[in-house]
Amino acid sequence: MSSNHQHVNGNGLPDVNILAQLANQYFKSAPNGQASIPTYRLEPPAHSNGTVPQSVAGSGISPSALEQGAAFNIKDPQTSLPDPHFVTGQVPKSVAGSGISPAVKNAEEVPSFEQELQQIIKQISIPFPVSQLPDFSAPSFYFLSGQLSSGNAQPPFDLNTIKADFPILKQQVNGRPLIWLDNAATTQKPKQVIERISQFYETENSNIHRAAHELAARATDAYEGARKKVQGFLGAASPNEIVFVRGATEAINLVAQSWGEQFLKAGDEIIVSHLEHHANIVPWQQLAAKKGLVLRVIPVDEDGQVIIEEYAKLLNPKTKLVSFTQVSNALGTVTPAAEITAMARTTGAKVLIDGAQAVSHKRVNVQELNCDWYVFSGHKVFGPTGIGVLYGKEALLNDMQPWQGGGNMIRDVTFEHTAYQPAPARFEAGTGNIADAVGLGAALDYVSKIGLELIELYEHNLLHYATGLLKQVKGLRLIGTAADKAGVLSFVLEGFKTEEVGAYLNKQGIAVRSGHHCAQPILRRFGVESTVRPSLALYNTCADIDALVQALHQIR
Ligand code: PLP
């Protein structure tokens, strides 16, 4: 992943103007959010003139440092260590983002989320995680309208527009506002998705492709329109490369039972990584047992990153497939997907990338990755359950035998012979999940409108913020500390079972997963059977993290 060092100033800090523009773009582009967003004026970075930001959100300042009025570090929110080079200033009034619960302090002192983010943006450390930054010359960036100014920031943009799009997040659970930190299991749905599905059933519902009436045409247009949206979202060459399936699990099983059954033979080798979800282990194991294949595993280092040198040793002419995750659901590790794919090509192996945990966090381009197949589930990217995607290169898909037979996938049937449709129809036997495919299209519109680069940048900093605070919790061991991570914080807490931690957090209205996350091999690699796993999405805030960390401090 490239880091955009051209956006870094002479002090090694990110250019605060550019970061503020990113934040503006992120929230300005929130679907339905534009109208309510006032102009955000930039303040000079706090370090430039020695003034201390009013809020310390995102700084990773420890509560004790705050109480003592210590100097704090705006350079590295991850470490939370005071930076001796930084100008010591007055203790900030606000505690948001410090790990101190709003409840501990006067609630009126707690800044809004937009103030928190504003501060994060001033304090972000590099490197940038984004591979492609937006085009800053685009007129939608407000700074071109000449609003940059020092001093007197505010009123800030309305960062709550994102959260407000998700009706489910407005409720209370166990008497507390719901804090949804179980996004790796499934994401919540914005009203744009919910309304799109309702609209489909209210005005378009019909079976598709096979009738001459108006509603069949509308439903077909909606379904095929969703396919085109997925094509654009993944950067695929043609909508024919997009097969709708139930989810990532079904997509991998499809490849195993179609291509694997058809082309693999005894002695052939399949490589997966130690990070895989069971969905990317079991189908290959089943196939290996049936056909006498060999399954090899790329090991990971102590931080949870794949060891490329070891992977290189596994590759050989018998390697026919490399199937690996782009982001680990258990540890959050972002694997070097393009590099792994390029290396697989040296042996002529095919490559499948499991993008289930990637697509909601980062921009994906299957042509740039140059993979043969890419899979993801709609429900992990703010879309409905029961719908997912198998991307495959068109020629390859057309070489693959269908895995299920029935209606929709045929060109002609006699009792002697069936001729199949080309892809994608040859893999979509029977009536598909039409309404949810349309809902998935709406979900992809939603994230695309905000911008995956901005989402990635925002979440990256939220992850660093959370990591810094979690490290201060006594007895907490983070599992998965790779330099390149997305969205997931897995940990164990000394003296507590993971389910006890999950149950305690639930009482505070905080939803996290505790368990093995369908990734037992990688947890065992780190000597544990289960972890507590808060996982982030674009609607999570510093305040969510503060509540989590406060509860973890309190659990003792
Ligand atoms: N792959 C990864 C990395 C996952 O995290 C998951 C689900 O958690 C899956 C595959 C399977 O997804 P689904 O259950 O939606 O098919």
JSON list of C-alpha atoms in Angstrom, two decimals, residues 284-490:
[
{"chain": "A", "resi": 284, "resn": "TRP", "atom": "CA", "xyz": [-10.81, -26.48, 0.23]},
{"chain": "A", "resi": 285, "resn": "GLN", "atom": "CA", "xyz": [-10.35, -29.11, 2.88]},
{"chain": "A", "resi": 286, "resn": "GLN", "atom": "CA", "xyz": [-13.45, -30.93, 1.68]},
{"chain": "A", "resi": 287, "resn": "LEU", "atom": "CA", "xyz": [-12.21, -30.76, -1.89]},
{"chain": "A", "resi": 288, "resn": "ALA", "atom": "CA", "xyz": [-8.72, -31.87, -0.86]},
{"chain": "A", "resi": 289, "resn": "ALA", "atom": "CA", "xyz": [-10.13, -34.90, 0.95]},
{"chain": "A", "resi": 290, "resn": "LYS", "atom": "CA", "xyz": [-12.23, -35.83, -2.05]},
{"chain": "A", "resi": 291, "resn": "LYS", "atom": "CA", "xyz": [-9.54, -35.39, -4.70]},
{"chain": "A", "resi": 292, "resn": "GLY", "atom": "CA", "xyz": [-6.26, -36.00, -2.90]},
{"chain": "A", "resi": 293, "resn": "LEU", "atom": "CA", "xyz": [-5.12, -32.36, -2.98]},
{"chain": "A", "resi": 294, "resn": "VAL", "atom": "CA", "xyz": [-2.57, -30.82, -0.65]},
{"chain": "A", "resi": 295, "resn": "LEU", "atom": "CA", "xyz": [-3.50, -27.80, 1.46]},
{"chain": "A", "resi": 296, "resn": "ARG", "atom": "CA", "xyz": [-0.59, -25.57, 2.46]},
{"chain": "A", "resi": 297, "resn": "VAL", "atom": "CA", "xyz": [-0.69, -22.67, 4.89]},
{"chain": "A", "resi": 298, "resn": "ILE", "atom": "CA", "xyz": [1.20, -19.37, 4.82]},
{"chain": "A", "resi": 299, "resn": "PRO", "atom": "CA", "xyz": [2.36, -18.72, 8.40]},
{"chain": "A", "resi": 300, "resn": "VAL", "atom": "CA", "xyz": [2.03, -15.36, 10.14]},
{"chain": "A", "resi": 301, "resn": "ASP", "atom": "CA", "xyz": [4.48, -13.50, 12.36]},
{"chain": "A", "resi": 302, "resn": "GLU", "atom": "CA", "xyz": [3.97, -12.43, 15.96]},
{"chain": "A", "resi": 303, "resn": "ASP", "atom": "CA", "xyz": [2.02, -9.37, 14.84]},
{"chain": "A", "resi": 304, "resn": "GLY", "atom": "CA", "xyz": [-0.34, -11.42, 12.72]},
{"chain": "A", "resi": 305, "resn": "GLN", "atom": "CA", "xyz": [1.00, -10.51, 9.29]},
{"chain": "A", "resi": 306, "resn": "VAL", "atom": "CA", "xyz": [1.67, -13.17, 6.67]},
{"chain": "A", "resi": 307, "resn": "ILE", "atom": "CA", "xyz": [5.35, -14.02, 6.23]},
{"chain": "A", "resi": 308, "resn": "ILE", "atom": "CA", "xyz": [6.01, -13.42, 2.56]},
{"chain": "A", "resi": 309, "resn": "GLU", "atom": "CA", "xyz": [9.35, -15.26, 2.57]},
{"chain": "A", "resi": 310, "resn": "GLU", "atom": "CA", "xyz": [7.63, -18.39, 3.88]},
{"chain": "A", "resi": 311, "resn": "TYR", "atom": "CA", "xyz": [4.89, -18.01, 1.29]},
{"chain": "A", "resi": 312, "resn": "ALA", "atom": "CA", "xyz": [7.54, -17.85, -1.43]},
{"chain": "A", "resi": 313, "resn": "LYS", "atom": "CA", "xyz": [8.85, -21.22, -0.23]},
{"chain": "A", "resi": 314, "resn": "LEU", "atom": "CA", "xyz": [5.41, -22.81, -0.51]},
{"chain": "A", "resi": 315, "resn": "LEU", "atom": "CA", "xyz": [4.93, -21.83, -4.13]},
{"chain": "A", "resi": 316, "resn": "ASN", "atom": "CA", "xyz": [5.87, -24.46, -6.68]},
{"chain": "A", "resi": 317, "resn": "PRO", "atom": "CA", "xyz": [4.62, -25.76, -10.03]},
{"chain": "A", "resi": 318, "resn": "LYS", "atom": "CA", "xyz": [2.01, -27.91, -8.29]},
{"chain": "A", "resi": 319, "resn": "THR", "atom": "CA", "xyz": [0.41, -24.83, -6.75]},
{"chain": "A", "resi": 320, "resn": "LYS", "atom": "CA", "xyz": [-2.87, -24.42, -8.59]},
{"chain": "A", "resi": 321, "resn": "LEU", "atom": "CA", "xyz": [-4.67, -21.99, -6.32]},
{"chain": "A", "resi": 322, "resn": "VAL", "atom": "CA", "xyz": [-3.82, -19.33, -3.74]},
{"chain": "A", "resi": 323, "resn": "SER", "atom": "CA", "xyz": [-6.89, -18.36, -1.74]},
{"chain": "A", "resi": 324, "resn": "PHE", "atom": "CA", "xyz": [-6.50, -15.78, 0.99]},
{"chain": "A", "resi": 325, "resn": "THR", "atom": "CA", "xyz": [-8.20, -13.03, 2.90]},
{"chain": "A", "resi": 326, "resn": "GLN", "atom": "CA", "xyz": [-7.58, -9.38, 2.19]},
{"chain": "A", "resi": 327, "resn": "VAL", "atom": "CA", "xyz": [-8.47, -8.39, 5.76]},
{"chain": "A", "resi": 328, "resn": "SER", "atom": "CA", "xyz": [-8.51, -10.85, 8.65]},
{"chain": "A", "resi": 329, "resn": "ASN", "atom": "CA", "xyz": [-11.81, -10.95, 10.49]},
{"chain": "A", "resi": 330, "resn": "ALA", "atom": "CA", "xyz": [-10.15, -12.12, 13.70]},
{"chain": "A", "resi": 331, "resn": "LEU", "atom": "CA", "xyz": [-7.11, -9.82, 13.86]},
{"chain": "A", "resi": 332, "resn": "GLY", "atom": "CA", "xyz": [-7.81, -7.05, 11.37]},
{"chain": "A", "resi": 333, "resn": "THR", "atom": "CA", "xyz": [-4.56, -7.67, 9.49]},
{"chain": "A", "resi": 334, "resn": "VAL", "atom": "CA", "xyz": [-4.55, -6.24, 5.97]},
{"chain": "A", "resi": 335, "resn": "THR", "atom": "CA", "xyz": [-2.58, -8.68, 3.85]},
{"chain": "A", "resi": 336, "resn": "PRO", "atom": "CA", "xyz": [-0.40, -7.50, 0.94]},
{"chain": "A", "resi": 337, "resn": "ALA", "atom": "CA", "xyz": [-2.96, -8.77, -1.54]},
{"chain": "A", "resi": 338, "resn": "ALA", "atom": "CA", "xyz": [-1.42, -7.46, -4.74]},
{"chain": "A", "resi": 339, "resn": "GLU", "atom": "CA", "xyz": [1.98, -8.88, -3.82]},
{"chain": "A", "resi": 340, "resn": "ILE", "atom": "CA", "xyz": [0.57, -12.28, -2.86]},
{"chain": "A", "resi": 341, "resn": "THR", "atom": "CA", "xyz": [-1.33, -12.37, -6.14]},
{"chain": "A", "resi": 342, "resn": "ALA", "atom": "CA", "xyz": [1.67, -11.36, -8.24]},
{"chain": "A", "resi": 343, "resn": "MET", "atom": "CA", "xyz": [3.77, -14.05, -6.60]},
{"chain": "A", "resi": 344, "resn": "ALA", "atom": "CA", "xyz": [1.10, -16.68, -7.27]},
{"chain": "A", "resi": 345, "resn": "ARG", "atom": "CA", "xyz": [1.22, -15.73, -10.94]},
{"chain": "A", "resi": 346, "resn": "THR", "atom": "CA", "xyz": [4.84, -16.88, -11.16]},
{"chain": "A", "resi": 347, "resn": "THR", "atom": "CA", "xyz": [3.65, -20.48, -10.83]},
{"chain": "A", "resi": 348, "resn": "GLY", "atom": "CA", "xyz": [0.56, -19.97, -12.97]},
{"chain": "A", "resi": 349, "resn": "ALA", "atom": "CA", "xyz": [-1.72, -20.48, -9.97]},
{"chain": "A", "resi": 350, "resn": "LYS", "atom": "CA", "xyz": [-5.20, -19.00, -9.85]},
{"chain": "A", "resi": 351, "resn": "VAL", "atom": "CA", "xyz": [-5.97, -16.51, -7.09]},
{"chain": "A", "resi": 352, "resn": "LEU", "atom": "CA", "xyz": [-9.11, -16.08, -5.01]},
{"chain": "A", "resi": 353, "resn": "ILE", "atom": "CA", "xyz": [-9.33, -13.13, -2.62]},
{"chain": "A", "resi": 354, "resn": "ASP", "atom": "CA", "xyz": [-11.77, -13.17, 0.26]},
{"chain": "A", "resi": 355, "resn": "GLY", "atom": "CA", "xyz": [-12.87, -9.55, 0.53]},
{"chain": "A", "resi": 356, "resn": "ALA", "atom": "CA", "xyz": [-15.58, -10.08, 3.15]},
{"chain": "A", "resi": 357, "resn": "GLN", "atom": "CA", "xyz": [-13.83, -7.82, 5.66]},
{"chain": "A", "resi": 358, "resn": "ALA", "atom": "CA", "xyz": [-12.25, -5.48, 3.14]},
{"chain": "A", "resi": 359, "resn": "VAL", "atom": "CA", "xyz": [-14.99, -3.93, 1.05]},
{"chain": "A", "resi": 360, "resn": "SER", "atom": "CA", "xyz": [-16.52, -1.75, 3.78]},
{"chain": "A", "resi": 361, "resn": "HIS", "atom": "CA", "xyz": [-13.13, -0.35, 4.79]},
{"chain": "A", "resi": 362, "resn": "LYS", "atom": "CA", "xyz": [-11.13, 0.30, 1.66]},
{"chain": "A", "resi": 363, "resn": "ARG", "atom": "CA", "xyz": [-11.34, 0.85, -2.09]},
{"chain": "A", "resi": 364, "resn": "VAL", "atom": "CA", "xyz": [-11.02, -2.41, -3.99]},
{"chain": "A", "resi": 365, "resn": "ASN", "atom": "CA", "xyz": [-10.16, -2.72, -7.64]},
{"chain": "A", "resi": 366, "resn": "VAL", "atom": "CA", "xyz": [-10.13, -6.28, -8.88]},
{"chain": "A", "resi": 367, "resn": "GLN", "atom": "CA", "xyz": [-8.32, -5.39, -12.08]},
{"chain": "A", "resi": 368, "resn": "GLU", "atom": "CA", "xyz": [-5.53, -3.73, -10.16]},
{"chain": "A", "resi": 369, "resn": "LEU", "atom": "CA", "xyz": [-5.36, -6.68, -7.80]},
{"chain": "A", "resi": 370, "resn": "ASN", "atom": "CA", "xyz": [-5.39, -8.93, -10.86]},
{"chain": "A", "resi": 371, "resn": "CYS", "atom": "CA", "xyz": [-7.11, -11.72, -8.96]},
{"chain": "A", "resi": 372, "resn": "ASP", "atom": "CA", "xyz": [-9.19, -14.41, -10.69]},
{"chain": "A", "resi": 373, "resn": "TRP", "atom": "CA", "xyz": [-12.02, -14.35, -8.17]},
{"chain": "A", "resi": 374, "resn": "TYR", "atom": "CA", "xyz": [-13.03, -11.91, -5.47]},
{"chain": "A", "resi": 375, "resn": "VAL", "atom": "CA", "xyz": [-15.82, -12.61, -2.99]},
{"chain": "A", "resi": 376, "resn": "PHE", "atom": "CA", "xyz": [-17.77, -10.58, -0.46]},
{"chain": "A", "resi": 377, "resn": "SER", "atom": "CA", "xyz": [-21.05, -10.53, 1.49]},
{"chain": "A", "resi": 378, "resn": "GLY", "atom": "CA", "xyz": [-23.57, -7.70, 1.22]},
{"chain": "A", "resi": 379, "resn": "HIS", "atom": "CA", "xyz": [-24.39, -7.64, 4.91]},
{"chain": "A", "resi": 380, "resn": "LYS", "atom": "CA", "xyz": [-20.85, -6.65, 5.85]},
{"chain": "A", "resi": 381, "resn": "VAL", "atom": "CA", "xyz": [-21.00, -3.56, 3.68]},
{"chain": "A", "resi": 382, "resn": "PHE", "atom": "CA", "xyz": [-24.26, -2.06, 4.99]},
{"chain": "A", "resi": 383, "resn": "GLY", "atom": "CA", "xyz": [-26.39, -4.17, 2.65]},
{"chain": "A", "resi": 384, "resn": "PRO", "atom": "CA", "xyz": [-28.89, -6.92, 3.37]},
{"chain": "A", "resi": 385, "resn": "THR", "atom": "CA", "xyz": [-28.16, -10.47, 4.49]},
{"chain": "A", "resi": 386, "resn": "GLY", "atom": "CA", "xyz": [-28.61, -13.29, 2.00]},
{"chain": "A", "resi": 387, "resn": "ILE", "atom": "CA", "xyz": [-26.90, -11.53, -0.87]},
{"chain": "A", "resi": 388, "resn": "GLY", "atom": "CA", "xyz": [-23.25, -11.52, -1.83]},
{"chain": "A", "resi": 389, "resn": "VAL", "atom": "CA", "xyz": [-20.95, -11.43, -4.79]},
{"chain": "A", "resi": 390, "resn": "LEU", "atom": "CA", "xyz": [-18.59, -13.66, -6.66]},
{"chain": "A", "resi": 391, "resn": "TYR", "atom": "CA", "xyz": [-16.44, -11.67, -9.06]},
{"chain": "A", "resi": 392, "resn": "GLY", "atom": "CA", "xyz": [-14.60, -13.78, -11.64]},
{"chain": "A", "resi": 393, "resn": "LYS", "atom": "CA", "xyz": [-12.73, -12.98, -14.82]},
{"chain": "A", "resi": 394, "resn": "GLU", "atom": "CA", "xyz": [-15.25, -13.42, -17.61]},
{"chain": "A", "resi": 395, "resn": "ALA", "atom": "CA", "xyz": [-13.37, -16.00, -19.69]},
{"chain": "A", "resi": 396, "resn": "LEU", "atom": "CA", "xyz": [-12.64, -18.03, -16.59]},
{"chain": "A", "resi": 397, "resn": "LEU", "atom": "CA", "xyz": [-16.28, -17.97, -15.46]},
{"chain": "A", "resi": 398, "resn": "ASN", "atom": "CA", "xyz": [-17.34, -19.15, -18.88]},
{"chain": "A", "resi": 399, "resn": "ASP", "atom": "CA", "xyz": [-14.85, -22.03, -18.67]},
{"chain": "A", "resi": 400, "resn": "MET", "atom": "CA", "xyz": [-16.28, -23.12, -15.34]},
{"chain": "A", "resi": 401, "resn": "GLN", "atom": "CA", "xyz": [-19.02, -25.71, -15.16]},
{"chain": "A", "resi": 402, "resn": "PRO", "atom": "CA", "xyz": [-22.27, -24.70, -13.47]},
{"chain": "A", "resi": 403, "resn": "TRP", "atom": "CA", "xyz": [-22.53, -25.92, -9.90]},
{"chain": "A", "resi": 404, "resn": "GLN", "atom": "CA", "xyz": [-26.33, -25.96, -9.66]},
{"chain": "A", "resi": 405, "resn": "GLY", "atom": "CA", "xyz": [-28.87, -26.69, -12.36]},
{"chain": "A", "resi": 406, "resn": "GLY", "atom": "CA", "xyz": [-32.35, -25.28, -12.87]},
{"chain": "A", "resi": 407, "resn": "GLY", "atom": "CA", "xyz": [-34.19, -22.38, -14.38]},
{"chain": "A", "resi": 408, "resn": "ASN", "atom": "CA", "xyz": [-32.54, -19.12, -15.42]},
{"chain": "A", "resi": 409, "resn": "MET", "atom": "CA", "xyz": [-29.13, -20.68, -16.08]},
{"chain": "A", "resi": 410, "resn": "ILE", "atom": "CA", "xyz": [-30.00, -22.52, -19.32]},
{"chain": "A", "resi": 411, "resn": "ARG", "atom": "CA", "xyz": [-30.07, -21.57, -22.97]},
{"chain": "A", "resi": 412, "resn": "ASP", "atom": "CA", "xyz": [-31.85, -24.70, -24.12]},
{"chain": "A", "resi": 413, "resn": "VAL", "atom": "CA", "xyz": [-33.06, -27.93, -22.54]},
{"chain": "A", "resi": 414, "resn": "THR", "atom": "CA", "xyz": [-34.06, -31.26, -24.07]},
{"chain": "A", "resi": 415, "resn": "PHE", "atom": "CA", "xyz": [-34.25, -34.59, -22.25]},
{"chain": "A", "resi": 416, "resn": "GLU", "atom": "CA", "xyz": [-30.97, -35.47, -23.87]},
{"chain": "A", "resi": 417, "resn": "HIS", "atom": "CA", "xyz": [-29.00, -32.31, -23.39]},
{"chain": "A", "resi": 418, "resn": "THR", "atom": "CA", "xyz": [-28.83, -28.87, -21.75]},
{"chain": "A", "resi": 419, "resn": "ALA", "atom": "CA", "xyz": [-26.99, -25.86, -23.13]},
{"chain": "A", "resi": 420, "resn": "TYR", "atom": "CA", "xyz": [-26.03, -23.33, -20.48]},
{"chain": "A", "resi": 421, "resn": "GLN", "atom": "CA", "xyz": [-26.10, -19.57, -20.46]},
{"chain": "A", "resi": 422, "resn": "PRO", "atom": "CA", "xyz": [-22.79, -17.75, -20.28]},
{"chain": "A", "resi": 423, "resn": "ALA", "atom": "CA", "xyz": [-21.80, -16.08, -17.00]},
{"chain": "A", "resi": 424, "resn": "PRO", "atom": "CA", "xyz": [-23.26, -14.77, -14.84]},
{"chain": "A", "resi": 425, "resn": "ALA", "atom": "CA", "xyz": [-26.58, -16.56, -15.49]},
{"chain": "A", "resi": 426, "resn": "ARG", "atom": "CA", "xyz": [-24.94, -20.00, -15.62]},
{"chain": "A", "resi": 427, "resn": "PHE", "atom": "CA", "xyz": [-24.23, -19.63, -11.89]},
{"chain": "A", "resi": 428, "resn": "GLU", "atom": "CA", "xyz": [-27.59, -18.16, -10.91]},
{"chain": "A", "resi": 429, "resn": "ALA", "atom": "CA", "xyz": [-29.93, -21.14, -11.08]},
{"chain": "A", "resi": 430, "resn": "GLY", "atom": "CA", "xyz": [-33.46, -20.52, -9.87]},
{"chain": "A", "resi": 431, "resn": "THR", "atom": "CA", "xyz": [-35.01, -17.32, -8.58]},
{"chain": "A", "resi": 432, "resn": "GLY", "atom": "CA", "xyz": [-32.35, -15.24, -6.93]},
{"chain": "A", "resi": 433, "resn": "ASN", "atom": "CA", "xyz": [-32.55, -12.83, -4.04]},
{"chain": "A", "resi": 434, "resn": "ILE", "atom": "CA", "xyz": [-33.76, -10.00, -6.25]},
{"chain": "A", "resi": 435, "resn": "ALA", "atom": "CA", "xyz": [-34.83, -7.44, -3.67]},
{"chain": "A", "resi": 436, "resn": "ASP", "atom": "CA", "xyz": [-31.68, -7.81, -1.62]},
{"chain": "A", "resi": 437, "resn": "ALA", "atom": "CA", "xyz": [-29.47, -7.48, -4.68]},
{"chain": "A", "resi": 438, "resn": "VAL", "atom": "CA", "xyz": [-31.21, -4.16, -5.25]},
{"chain": "A", "resi": 439, "resn": "GLY", "atom": "CA", "xyz": [-30.63, -3.30, -1.58]},
{"chain": "A", "resi": 440, "resn": "LEU", "atom": "CA", "xyz": [-26.96, -4.16, -1.98]},
{"chain": "A", "resi": 441, "resn": "GLY", "atom": "CA", "xyz": [-26.78, -1.74, -4.89]},
{"chain": "A", "resi": 442, "resn": "ALA", "atom": "CA", "xyz": [-28.15, 0.98, -2.62]},
{"chain": "A", "resi": 443, "resn": "ALA", "atom": "CA", "xyz": [-25.57, 0.12, 0.05]},
{"chain": "A", "resi": 444, "resn": "LEU", "atom": "CA", "xyz": [-22.73, 0.41, -2.46]},
{"chain": "A", "resi": 445, "resn": "ASP", "atom": "CA", "xyz": [-24.12, 3.74, -3.61]},
{"chain": "A", "resi": 446, "resn": "TYR", "atom": "CA", "xyz": [-24.10, 4.84, 0.00]},
{"chain": "A", "resi": 447, "resn": "VAL", "atom": "CA", "xyz": [-20.45, 4.07, 0.72]},
{"chain": "A", "resi": 448, "resn": "SER", "atom": "CA", "xyz": [-19.34, 5.22, -2.71]},
{"chain": "A", "resi": 449, "resn": "LYS", "atom": "CA", "xyz": [-20.97, 8.58, -2.18]},
{"chain": "A", "resi": 450, "resn": "ILE", "atom": "CA", "xyz": [-19.03, 9.09, 1.04]},
{"chain": "A", "resi": 451, "resn": "GLY", "atom": "CA", "xyz": [-15.89, 7.75, -0.61]},
{"chain": "A", "resi": 452, "resn": "LEU", "atom": "CA", "xyz": [-13.94, 4.66, 0.35]},
{"chain": "A", "resi": 453, "resn": "GLU", "atom": "CA", "xyz": [-10.69, 6.61, 0.63]},
{"chain": "A", "resi": 454, "resn": "LEU", "atom": "CA", "xyz": [-12.23, 8.91, 3.21]},
{"chain": "A", "resi": 455, "resn": "ILE", "atom": "CA", "xyz": [-13.82, 6.04, 5.07]},
{"chain": "A", "resi": 456, "resn": "GLU", "atom": "CA", "xyz": [-10.48, 4.27, 5.17]},
{"chain": "A", "resi": 457, "resn": "LEU", "atom": "CA", "xyz": [-8.67, 7.33, 6.44]},
{"chain": "A", "resi": 458, "resn": "TYR", "atom": "CA", "xyz": [-11.27, 8.04, 9.08]},
{"chain": "A", "resi": 459, "resn": "GLU", "atom": "CA", "xyz": [-11.41, 4.46, 10.34]},
{"chain": "A", "resi": 460, "resn": "HIS", "atom": "CA", "xyz": [-7.66, 4.19, 10.31]},
{"chain": "A", "resi": 461, "resn": "ASN", "atom": "CA", "xyz": [-7.42, 7.01, 12.77]},
{"chain": "A", "resi": 462, "resn": "LEU", "atom": "CA", "xyz": [-10.28, 5.72, 14.87]},
{"chain": "A", "resi": 463, "resn": "LEU", "atom": "CA", "xyz": [-8.46, 2.39, 15.03]},
{"chain": "A", "resi": 464, "resn": "HIS", "atom": "CA", "xyz": [-5.27, 4.08, 16.18]},
{"chain": "A", "resi": 465, "resn": "TYR", "atom": "CA", "xyz": [-7.21, 6.04, 18.72]},
{"chain": "A", "resi": 466, "resn": "ALA", "atom": "CA", "xyz": [-8.85, 2.90, 20.08]},
{"chain": "A", "resi": 467, "resn": "THR", "atom": "CA", "xyz": [-5.58, 0.98, 20.07]},
{"chain": "A", "resi": 468, "resn": "GLY", "atom": "CA", "xyz": [-3.87, 3.66, 22.13]},
{"chain": "A", "resi": 469, "resn": "LEU", "atom": "CA", "xyz": [-6.61, 3.62, 24.75]},
{"chain": "A", "resi": 470, "resn": "LEU", "atom": "CA", "xyz": [-7.00, -0.15, 24.89]},
{"chain": "A", "resi": 471, "resn": "LYS", "atom": "CA", "xyz": [-3.29, -0.53, 25.54]},
{"chain": "A", "resi": 472, "resn": "GLN", "atom": "CA", "xyz": [-3.82, 1.39, 28.78]},
{"chain": "A", "resi": 473, "resn": "VAL", "atom": "CA", "xyz": [-6.36, -1.10, 30.13]},
{"chain": "A", "resi": 474, "resn": "LYS", "atom": "CA", "xyz": [-4.72, -3.22, 32.81]},
{"chain": "A", "resi": 475, "resn": "GLY", "atom": "CA", "xyz": [-4.31, -6.86, 31.84]},
{"chain": "A", "resi": 476, "resn": "LEU", "atom": "CA", "xyz": [-5.47, -6.35, 28.27]},
{"chain": "A", "resi": 477, "resn": "ARG", "atom": "CA", "xyz": [-3.55, -8.19, 25.56]},
{"chain": "A", "resi": 478, "resn": "LEU", "atom": "CA", "xyz": [-4.18, -7.19, 21.97]},
{"chain": "A", "resi": 479, "resn": "ILE", "atom": "CA", "xyz": [-4.13, -10.10, 19.55]},
{"chain": "A", "resi": 480, "resn": "GLY", "atom": "CA", "xyz": [-3.13, -8.85, 16.14]},
{"chain": "A", "resi": 481, "resn": "THR", "atom": "CA", "xyz": [-0.77, -5.91, 16.05]},
{"chain": "A", "resi": 482, "resn": "ALA", "atom": "CA", "xyz": [0.22, -5.77, 12.39]},
{"chain": "A", "resi": 483, "resn": "ALA", "atom": "CA", "xyz": [1.27, -2.39, 11.05]},
{"chain": "A", "resi": 484, "resn": "ASP", "atom": "CA", "xyz": [-1.45, -2.56, 8.41]},
{"chain": "A", "resi": 485, "resn": "LYS", "atom": "CA", "xyz": [-4.80, -3.23, 10.03]},
{"chain": "A", "resi": 486, "resn": "ALA", "atom": "CA", "xyz": [-8.42, -2.42, 9.34]},
{"chain": "A", "resi": 487, "resn": "GLY", "atom": "CA", "xyz": [-11.44, -2.26, 11.55]},
{"chain": "A", "resi": 488, "resn": "VAL", "atom": "CA", "xyz": [-10.77, -4.96, 14.13]},
{"chain": "A", "resi": 489, "resn": "LEU", "atom": "CA", "xyz": [-9.42, -4.90, 17.69]},
{"chain": "A", "resi": 490, "resn": "SER", "atom": "CA", "xyz": [-9.15, -8.39, 19.15]}
]
